[in-house]
Amino acid sequence: MKDLLEKDGAMPRLRDKILMNLTEENALELVAEIVNVYENNAQGKQRLGSFIDRISFDEFKSLLNLDKYLN
């Protein structure tokens, strides 16, 4: 029986952390940047987790402009 959190066989990923202790404004900006990177680099309807697995988590982080979120 599928877990209630599963949808179409996908499981949520909670282990990968990009940055911690962001302001709400910075968190929203980072989410927008993540969506932009995903839209410009994913293959077809590839899920975000599959996209990150394909290119590696370190490569994914390098595509984000994380320096602007560090205080």
PDB file of C-alpha atoms in Angstrom:
ATOM      1  CA  MET A   1       0.000   0.000   0.000  1.00  0.00           C
ATOM      2  CA  LYS A   2       1.367   3.398  -0.961  1.00  0.00           C
ATOM      3  CA  ASP A   3       2.174   5.881   1.750  1.00  0.00           C
ATOM      4  CA  LEU A   4      -0.269   8.791   1.891  1.00  0.00           C
ATOM      5  CA  LEU A   5       2.566  11.187   1.022  1.00  0.00           C
ATOM      6  CA  GLU A   6       3.341   9.365  -2.209  1.00  0.00           C
ATOM      7  CA  LYS A   7       1.926  10.611  -5.483  1.00  0.00           C
ATOM      8  CA  ASP A   8       2.527   8.654  -8.644  1.00  0.00           C
ATOM      9  CA  GLY A   9       5.234   6.656  -6.877  1.00  0.00           C
ATOM     10  CA  ALA A  10       7.249   9.714  -5.797  1.00  0.00           C
ATOM     11  CA  MET A  11       8.509  10.161  -2.258  1.00  0.00           C
ATOM     12  CA  PRO A  12       9.299  13.541  -0.710  1.00  0.00           C
ATOM     13  CA  ARG A  13      12.997  14.252  -0.244  1.00  0.00           C
ATOM     14  CA  LEU A  14      13.909  15.818   3.048  1.00  0.00           C
ATOM     15  CA  ARG A  15      17.613  15.093   3.345  1.00  0.00           C
ATOM     16  CA  ASP A  16      19.155  17.691   1.027  1.00  0.00           C
ATOM     17  CA  LYS A  17      19.657  21.148   2.519  1.00  0.00           C
ATOM     18  CA  ILE A  18      20.706  24.059   0.331  1.00  0.00           C
ATOM     19  CA  LEU A  19      20.823  26.883   2.899  1.00  0.00           C
ATOM     20  CA  MET A  20      19.572  27.325   6.443  1.00  0.00           C
ATOM     21  CA  ASN A  21      18.221  30.283   8.435  1.00  0.00           C
ATOM     22  CA  LEU A  22      17.033  32.376   5.492  1.00  0.00           C
ATOM     23  CA  THR A  23      14.670  35.282   5.885  1.00  0.00           C
ATOM     24  CA  GLU A  24      11.218  34.695   4.421  1.00  0.00           C
ATOM     25  CA  GLU A  25      12.031  37.087   1.572  1.00  0.00           C
ATOM     26  CA  ASN A  26      15.304  35.307   0.758  1.00  0.00           C
ATOM     27  CA  ALA A  27      13.614  31.908   0.969  1.00  0.00           C
ATOM     28  CA  LEU A  28      11.007  32.988  -1.581  1.00  0.00           C
ATOM     29  CA  GLU A  29      13.712  34.387  -3.869  1.00  0.00           C
ATOM     30  CA  LEU A  30      15.666  31.134  -3.597  1.00  0.00           C
ATOM     31  CA  VAL A  31      12.571  29.088  -4.456  1.00  0.00           C
ATOM     32  CA  ALA A  32      12.056  31.256  -7.551  1.00  0.00           C
ATOM     33  CA  GLU A  33      15.693  30.704  -8.517  1.00  0.00           C
ATOM     34  CA  ILE A  34      15.351  26.931  -8.017  1.00  0.00           C
ATOM     35  CA  VAL A  35      12.276  26.893 -10.265  1.00  0.00           C
ATOM     36  CA  ASN A  36      14.135  28.915 -12.900  1.00  0.00           C
ATOM     37  CA  VAL A  37      17.149  26.569 -12.869  1.00  0.00           C
ATOM     38  CA  TYR A  38      14.828  23.560 -13.055  1.00  0.00           C
ATOM     39  CA  GLU A  39      12.774  24.971 -15.942  1.00  0.00           C
ATOM     40  CA  ASN A  40      15.907  25.804 -17.927  1.00  0.00           C
ATOM     41  CA  ASN A  41      17.738  22.511 -17.355  1.00  0.00           C
ATOM     42  CA  ALA A  42      15.308  19.636 -16.689  1.00  0.00           C
ATOM     43  CA  GLN A  43      14.497  17.152 -19.426  1.00  0.00           C
ATOM     44  CA  GLY A  44      10.818  17.168 -20.369  1.00  0.00           C
ATOM     45  CA  LYS A  45       8.580  16.419 -17.399  1.00  0.00           C
ATOM     46  CA  GLN A  46      11.490  15.218 -15.284  1.00  0.00           C
ATOM     47  CA  ARG A  47      10.811  15.585 -11.567  1.00  0.00           C
ATOM     48  CA  LEU A  48      12.993  17.962  -9.572  1.00  0.00           C
ATOM     49  CA  GLY A  49      14.512  15.107  -7.543  1.00  0.00           C
ATOM     50  CA  SER A  50      15.355  13.155 -10.704  1.00  0.00           C
ATOM     51  CA  PHE A  51      16.885  16.271 -12.224  1.00  0.00           C
ATOM     52  CA  ILE A  52      19.073  16.791  -9.142  1.00  0.00           C
ATOM     53  CA  ASP A  53      20.069  13.107  -9.153  1.00  0.00           C
ATOM     54  CA  ARG A  54      21.018  13.347 -12.835  1.00  0.00           C
ATOM     55  CA  ILE A  55      23.300  16.366 -12.478  1.00  0.00           C
ATOM     56  CA  SER A  56      24.327  15.825  -8.793  1.00  0.00           C
ATOM     57  CA  PHE A  57      23.352  17.900  -5.792  1.00  0.00           C
ATOM     58  CA  ASP A  58      26.661  19.799  -5.863  1.00  0.00           C
ATOM     59  CA  GLU A  59      26.150  20.744  -9.526  1.00  0.00           C
ATOM     60  CA  PHE A  60      22.587  21.823  -8.769  1.00  0.00           C
ATOM     61  CA  LYS A  61      23.828  24.108  -5.982  1.00  0.00           C
ATOM     62  CA  SER A  62      26.482  25.540  -8.308  1.00  0.00           C
ATOM     63  CA  LEU A  63      23.730  26.581 -10.744  1.00  0.00           C
ATOM     64  CA  LEU A  64      22.137  28.677  -7.998  1.00  0.00           C
ATOM     65  CA  ASN A  65      23.546  32.057  -6.998  1.00  0.00           C
ATOM     66  CA  LEU A  66      23.833  31.107  -3.321  1.00  0.00           C
ATOM     67  CA  ASP A  67      26.389  33.782  -2.382  1.00  0.00           C
ATOM     68  CA  LYS A  68      23.723  36.486  -2.457  1.00  0.00           C
ATOM     69  CA  TYR A  69      21.827  34.705   0.337  1.00  0.00           C
ATOM     70  CA  LEU A  70      24.795  34.482   2.708  1.00  0.00           C
ATOM     71  CA  ASN A  71      24.998  37.332   5.211  1.00  0.00           C
TER      72      ASN A  71
END
